[in-house]
Amino acid sequence: MSTKFNRNDSNAADDQFYADDYKTDLNGVEEDLRTSLGDLHAMPCIISGLILTVNTGDDSLFDISSGLAYDEDGYRIEIPSDQLANSGADTTNGAINYICVRHKYSYDTSRNAYKTGVSWNTRKFDDFEVVVRTEAQGVQAGDVCLGTSTGNGSGISVSTDNRTQPDFSGAADTAPPAKVTGVNLLTGDEPTYIFNDPANPISSQVINDFTPARAWIKVSFNEVSDPSGVREYQVELIPLYYEVSEVVEKEDLIQSQTINYSPSAPGGPEY
């Protein structure tokens, strides 16, 4: 609980009201308000707006719509109008950033102190700042995360992954991402697959040892148009066995492989 000036005591009127008494009293009132907010609902939270989108003029930057949030200590974070981020996220292919807003105090209305003549700001008000965290840094104390950006080599895509909850803005990304076109099974000798360029002199020097031909998995992707972006797919192979005229999935022998989406791969969006 907060501490306040004992202003209702019968002796208070006979004393002097000092600056420290004033600060203690008002700081206590502000602390109680923040504590009450935390008692009523979970903190941090997003109340409205604060929707993260890629900037239409520069896809290495992002826009944040106006809105309201509270951080974990109950400090109000209000963005009164749409904002263009003044610093971009990492556009390196596959790079992850967390786009966050934080509460801060700003100050204005300066004047000279009566006793010392020193200029000081007489007004303090709630304000905000936008911070871009790396994947290694993660979302930090005091951050309200608006979403995640993923680099594609030249720009970014954004999603509601890691967006602070509870979120009452209705900005969650509910659309499914683009799906895999299909899984193509390629067969052939390993040298044929590796050295598949007829102009490569190494190809003609490879000696076939007549080992059984092996197979490879090649995954082809749709062109990704989902605004939240697709970073990777998880491909799982489940062996099938015939047991007493019945096909049985051997889930204990499942093989998994993460396949990254690479729009610059030869022949199109596949990796």
Short mmCIF file of C-alpha atoms in Angstrom, two decimals:
data_model
loop_
_atom_site.label_atom_id
_atom_site.label_comp_id
_atom_site.label_asym_id
_atom_site.label_seq_id
_atom_site.Cartn_x
_atom_site.Cartn_y
_atom_site.Cartn_z
CA MET A 1 0.00 0.00 0.00
CA SER A 2 1.09 3.56 -0.61
CA THR A 3 2.23 6.16 1.91
CA LYS A 4 0.55 9.58 2.04
CA PHE A 5 0.80 12.81 4.03
CA ASN A 6 -1.28 12.59 7.22
CA ARG A 7 -3.36 15.58 6.19
CA ASN A 8 -6.42 14.77 8.34
CA ASP A 9 -4.55 14.72 11.63
CA SER A 10 -5.67 17.43 14.07
CA ASN A 11 -2.11 18.76 14.24
CA ALA A 12 -1.66 19.04 10.47
CA ALA A 13 -3.19 22.54 10.34
CA ASP A 14 -0.71 23.80 12.95
CA ASP A 15 2.30 22.55 11.00
CA GLN A 16 3.82 23.63 7.69
CA PHE A 17 3.15 21.82 4.46
CA TYR A 18 6.51 21.01 2.88
CA ALA A 19 7.38 20.04 -0.67
CA ASP A 20 8.22 16.52 0.48
CA ASP A 21 4.76 16.20 2.05
CA TYR A 22 3.20 17.26 -1.25
CA LYS A 23 5.23 14.73 -3.24
CA THR A 24 4.49 11.92 -0.79
CA ASP A 25 0.77 12.60 -0.94
CA LEU A 26 0.37 12.79 -4.72
CA ASN A 27 2.80 9.95 -5.42
CA GLY A 28 0.72 7.82 -3.08
CA VAL A 29 -2.50 8.69 -4.93
CA GLU A 30 -0.91 7.81 -8.30
CA GLU A 31 0.40 4.52 -6.92
CA ASP A 32 -3.07 3.60 -5.66
CA LEU A 33 -4.58 4.26 -9.09
CA ARG A 34 -2.06 1.98 -10.81
CA THR A 35 -2.54 -0.71 -8.18
CA SER A 36 -6.33 -0.56 -8.65
CA LEU A 37 -5.95 -1.05 -12.41
CA GLY A 38 -3.81 -4.12 -11.78
CA ASP A 39 -6.41 -5.50 -9.38
CA LEU A 40 -9.18 -5.19 -11.96
CA HIS A 41 -7.48 -6.88 -14.90
CA ALA A 42 -4.21 -8.40 -16.03
CA MET A 43 -1.23 -6.21 -16.79
CA PRO A 44 0.27 -5.51 -19.26
CA CYS A 45 -2.61 -5.27 -21.72
CA ILE A 46 -3.67 -3.61 -24.95
CA ILE A 47 -6.95 -1.73 -24.73
CA SER A 48 -7.45 -0.49 -28.28
CA GLY A 49 -5.67 0.05 -31.59
CA LEU A 50 -1.85 -0.17 -31.74
CA ILE A 51 -2.05 -2.29 -34.88
CA LEU A 52 1.29 -3.05 -36.50
CA THR A 53 1.58 -2.94 -40.31
CA VAL A 54 4.36 -2.71 -42.88
CA ASN A 55 4.80 0.81 -44.24
CA THR A 56 3.44 1.06 -47.79
CA GLY A 57 6.24 3.37 -48.94
CA ASP A 58 9.15 1.46 -47.43
CA ASP A 59 8.77 -2.21 -46.55
CA SER A 60 11.77 -2.05 -44.21
CA LEU A 61 9.73 0.21 -41.89
CA PHE A 62 6.44 -0.27 -40.04
CA ASP A 63 3.45 1.80 -38.99
CA ILE A 64 1.64 1.78 -35.65
CA SER A 65 -1.97 2.91 -35.45
CA SER A 66 -3.25 5.09 -32.63
CA GLY A 67 -4.35 3.27 -29.51
CA LEU A 68 -4.04 2.66 -25.81
CA ALA A 69 -2.25 0.15 -23.58
CA TYR A 70 -1.04 -0.28 -20.01
CA ASP A 71 2.31 -1.69 -19.00
CA GLU A 72 2.87 -4.23 -16.23
CA ASP A 73 3.03 -1.48 -13.57
CA GLY A 74 -0.21 0.17 -14.68
CA TYR A 75 1.39 3.09 -16.53
CA ARG A 76 -0.81 4.39 -19.34
CA ILE A 77 0.67 4.25 -22.85
CA GLU A 78 -1.39 6.26 -25.32
CA ILE A 79 -0.47 6.91 -28.95
CA PRO A 80 -2.84 9.70 -30.03
CA SER A 81 -2.22 9.42 -33.79
CA ASP A 82 -0.81 6.92 -36.29
CA GLN A 83 2.96 6.69 -36.14
CA LEU A 84 5.66 5.84 -38.68
CA ALA A 85 8.50 4.10 -36.89
CA ASN A 86 11.64 6.24 -36.99
CA SER A 87 13.85 3.16 -37.06
CA GLY A 88 13.34 -0.01 -39.03
CA ALA A 89 13.61 -3.66 -38.05
CA ASP A 90 16.32 -6.04 -39.22
CA THR A 91 15.62 -6.98 -42.86
CA THR A 92 18.10 -9.88 -42.92
CA ASN A 93 16.39 -13.00 -44.24
CA GLY A 94 14.80 -14.81 -41.27
CA ALA A 95 15.76 -12.12 -38.71
CA ILE A 96 13.22 -11.69 -35.91
CA ASN A 97 12.43 -8.42 -34.10
CA TYR A 98 9.88 -7.58 -31.42
CA ILE A 99 8.14 -4.24 -31.98
CA CYS A 100 7.23 -2.74 -28.60
CA VAL A 101 6.01 0.47 -27.01
CA ARG A 102 6.98 1.70 -23.57
CA HIS A 103 5.75 4.34 -21.14
CA LYS A 104 7.93 7.34 -20.43
CA TYR A 105 7.45 10.78 -18.90
CA SER A 106 8.03 13.92 -20.93
CA TYR A 107 8.45 17.44 -19.56
CA ASP A 108 7.77 21.02 -20.66
CA THR A 109 6.75 24.56 -19.47
CA SER A 110 10.08 25.64 -18.02
CA ARG A 111 10.60 28.54 -15.65
CA ASN A 112 13.27 29.75 -13.25
CA ALA A 113 13.09 28.49 -9.69
CA TYR A 114 12.14 31.28 -7.26
CA LYS A 115 15.05 30.77 -4.83
CA THR A 116 17.89 29.67 -7.12
CA GLY A 117 16.98 31.03 -10.54
CA VAL A 118 17.67 27.60 -12.07
CA SER A 119 15.46 26.79 -15.07
CA TRP A 120 13.37 23.64 -14.67
CA ASN A 121 10.37 21.98 -16.38
CA THR A 122 7.25 22.55 -14.32
CA ARG A 123 4.99 20.09 -16.16
CA LYS A 124 5.26 16.30 -16.47
CA PHE A 125 2.99 14.16 -18.64
CA ASP A 126 2.59 10.55 -19.83
CA ASP A 127 4.31 9.81 -23.12
CA PHE A 128 5.54 6.79 -25.11
CA GLU A 129 8.51 5.49 -27.05
CA VAL A 130 8.79 2.77 -29.70
CA VAL A 131 11.55 0.19 -29.22
CA VAL A 132 12.72 -2.57 -31.56
CA ARG A 133 14.12 -5.61 -29.75
CA THR A 134 16.25 -8.29 -31.32
CA GLU A 135 15.31 -11.95 -30.94
CA ALA A 136 18.20 -12.35 -28.48
CA GLN A 137 17.03 -9.41 -26.35
CA GLY A 138 13.43 -10.58 -26.22
CA VAL A 139 10.50 -8.63 -24.77
CA GLN A 140 11.71 -6.83 -21.64
CA ALA A 141 10.08 -5.58 -18.45
CA GLY A 142 7.98 -2.50 -19.18
CA ASP A 143 7.48 -3.43 -22.86
CA VAL A 144 4.09 -3.81 -24.46
CA CYS A 145 4.73 -5.95 -27.54
CA LEU A 146 2.66 -5.06 -30.61
CA GLY A 147 3.91 -7.88 -32.80
CA THR A 148 6.83 -9.55 -34.50
CA SER A 149 8.68 -8.63 -37.67
CA THR A 150 10.51 -11.12 -39.90
CA GLY A 151 13.14 -10.03 -42.41
CA ASN A 152 13.00 -11.32 -45.97
CA GLY A 153 16.30 -9.99 -47.27
CA SER A 154 15.11 -6.57 -48.38
CA GLY A 155 12.11 -5.76 -46.23
CA ILE A 156 10.00 -7.16 -43.42
CA SER A 157 6.67 -8.83 -42.81
CA VAL A 158 4.83 -8.39 -39.54
CA SER A 159 2.56 -10.64 -37.51
CA THR A 160 0.73 -10.67 -34.19
CA ASP A 161 3.07 -13.36 -32.88
CA ASN A 162 4.11 -12.49 -29.30
CA ARG A 163 1.58 -9.63 -29.15
CA THR A 164 0.89 -8.71 -25.53
CA GLN A 165 -2.16 -10.41 -24.00
CA PRO A 166 -4.85 -9.68 -23.00
CA ASP A 167 -5.52 -7.76 -26.18
CA PHE A 168 -8.93 -6.06 -26.48
CA SER A 169 -8.13 -4.34 -29.78
CA GLY A 170 -9.30 -7.17 -32.03
CA ALA A 171 -6.03 -6.95 -33.96
CA ALA A 172 -5.05 -10.61 -33.70
CA ASP A 173 -4.14 -12.30 -36.95
CA THR A 174 -6.74 -15.04 -37.41
CA ALA A 175 -6.09 -15.75 -41.11
CA PRO A 176 -4.12 -18.94 -41.76
CA PRO A 177 -0.79 -18.59 -43.57
CA ALA A 178 -0.25 -19.75 -47.11
CA LYS A 179 -0.04 -23.53 -47.42
CA VAL A 180 2.53 -25.79 -49.03
CA THR A 181 1.85 -26.51 -52.71
CA GLY A 182 2.94 -30.12 -52.30
CA VAL A 183 5.78 -32.44 -51.47
CA ASN A 184 7.67 -33.81 -54.46
CA LEU A 185 9.74 -36.98 -54.07
CA LEU A 186 12.83 -36.92 -56.28
CA THR A 187 14.75 -40.10 -57.01
CA GLY A 188 18.12 -40.73 -58.57
CA ASP A 189 21.80 -41.19 -57.91
CA GLU A 190 23.29 -38.77 -55.43
CA PRO A 191 25.92 -37.45 -57.87
CA THR A 192 23.20 -36.82 -60.45
CA TYR A 193 21.31 -34.72 -57.92
CA ILE A 194 24.32 -32.86 -56.57
CA PHE A 195 26.14 -32.26 -59.85
CA ASN A 196 23.11 -31.65 -62.03
CA ASP A 197 24.71 -29.05 -64.32
CA PRO A 198 25.83 -30.62 -67.64
CA ALA A 199 28.44 -27.87 -67.99
CA ASN A 200 30.04 -28.91 -64.71
CA PRO A 201 33.19 -30.97 -65.55
CA ILE A 202 32.97 -32.70 -62.17
CA SER A 203 29.73 -34.36 -63.23
CA SER A 204 31.45 -36.38 -65.99
CA GLN A 205 34.14 -37.58 -63.58
CA VAL A 206 31.78 -39.10 -61.00
CA ILE A 207 31.84 -42.90 -61.05
CA ASN A 208 28.58 -44.67 -60.34
CA ASP A 209 29.21 -47.35 -57.71
CA PHE A 210 25.83 -49.02 -58.42
CA THR A 211 24.57 -48.43 -54.93
CA PRO A 212 20.77 -48.33 -54.65
CA ALA A 213 19.26 -45.07 -55.83
CA ARG A 214 18.28 -42.77 -53.02
CA ALA A 215 15.35 -40.37 -52.71
CA TRP A 216 15.09 -36.78 -51.59
CA ILE A 217 12.26 -34.58 -50.44
CA LYS A 218 11.72 -31.31 -52.25
CA VAL A 219 9.12 -28.88 -50.89
CA SER A 220 7.49 -26.32 -53.20
CA PHE A 221 5.71 -23.32 -51.74
CA ASN A 222 2.94 -21.04 -52.88
CA GLU A 223 3.91 -17.43 -53.34
CA VAL A 224 3.42 -16.05 -49.83
CA SER A 225 0.97 -13.15 -49.74
CA ASP A 226 -0.14 -13.52 -46.13
CA PRO A 227 0.68 -10.13 -44.49
CA SER A 228 1.84 -11.83 -41.31
CA GLY A 229 4.55 -13.64 -43.26
CA VAL A 230 5.69 -17.23 -43.26
CA ARG A 231 9.10 -18.03 -41.89
CA GLU A 232 9.26 -21.80 -42.15
CA TYR A 233 7.29 -25.03 -42.50
CA GLN A 234 7.62 -28.20 -40.49
CA VAL A 235 7.66 -31.32 -42.67
CA GLU A 236 7.04 -34.67 -40.96
CA LEU A 237 7.43 -38.13 -42.49
CA ILE A 238 5.58 -41.00 -40.84
CA PRO A 239 6.60 -44.54 -41.92
CA LEU A 240 3.73 -46.89 -42.82
CA TYR A 241 3.84 -50.65 -42.19
CA TYR A 242 1.54 -53.46 -43.21
CA GLU A 243 0.53 -55.55 -40.23
CA VAL A 244 -2.07 -58.29 -40.80
CA SER A 245 -3.52 -56.55 -43.86
CA GLU A 246 -3.69 -53.28 -42.01
CA VAL A 247 -1.65 -50.14 -42.59
CA VAL A 248 -0.17 -48.90 -39.32
CA GLU A 249 1.52 -45.54 -38.78
CA LYS A 250 4.79 -45.86 -36.85
CA GLU A 251 4.65 -42.54 -35.07
CA ASP A 252 7.63 -43.47 -32.90
CA LEU A 253 9.74 -43.48 -36.07
CA ILE A 254 8.56 -40.08 -37.30
CA GLN A 255 11.16 -37.86 -38.94
CA SER A 256 10.83 -34.06 -38.77
CA GLN A 257 12.60 -31.37 -40.72
CA THR A 258 12.21 -27.61 -40.65
CA ILE A 259 12.07 -26.15 -44.16
CA ASN A 260 12.77 -22.42 -44.48
CA TYR A 261 10.94 -20.31 -47.01
CA SER A 262 13.41 -18.73 -49.43
CA PRO A 263 11.90 -16.40 -52.06
CA SER A 264 15.29 -16.11 -53.78
CA ALA A 265 15.74 -19.85 -54.39
CA PRO A 266 16.41 -20.88 -58.01
CA GLY A 267 13.18 -21.41 -59.90
CA GLY A 268 10.98 -19.61 -57.43
CA PRO A 269 9.85 -19.74 -53.82
CA GLU A 270 11.16 -23.08 -52.67
CA TYR A 271 14.01 -24.32 -50.53
#
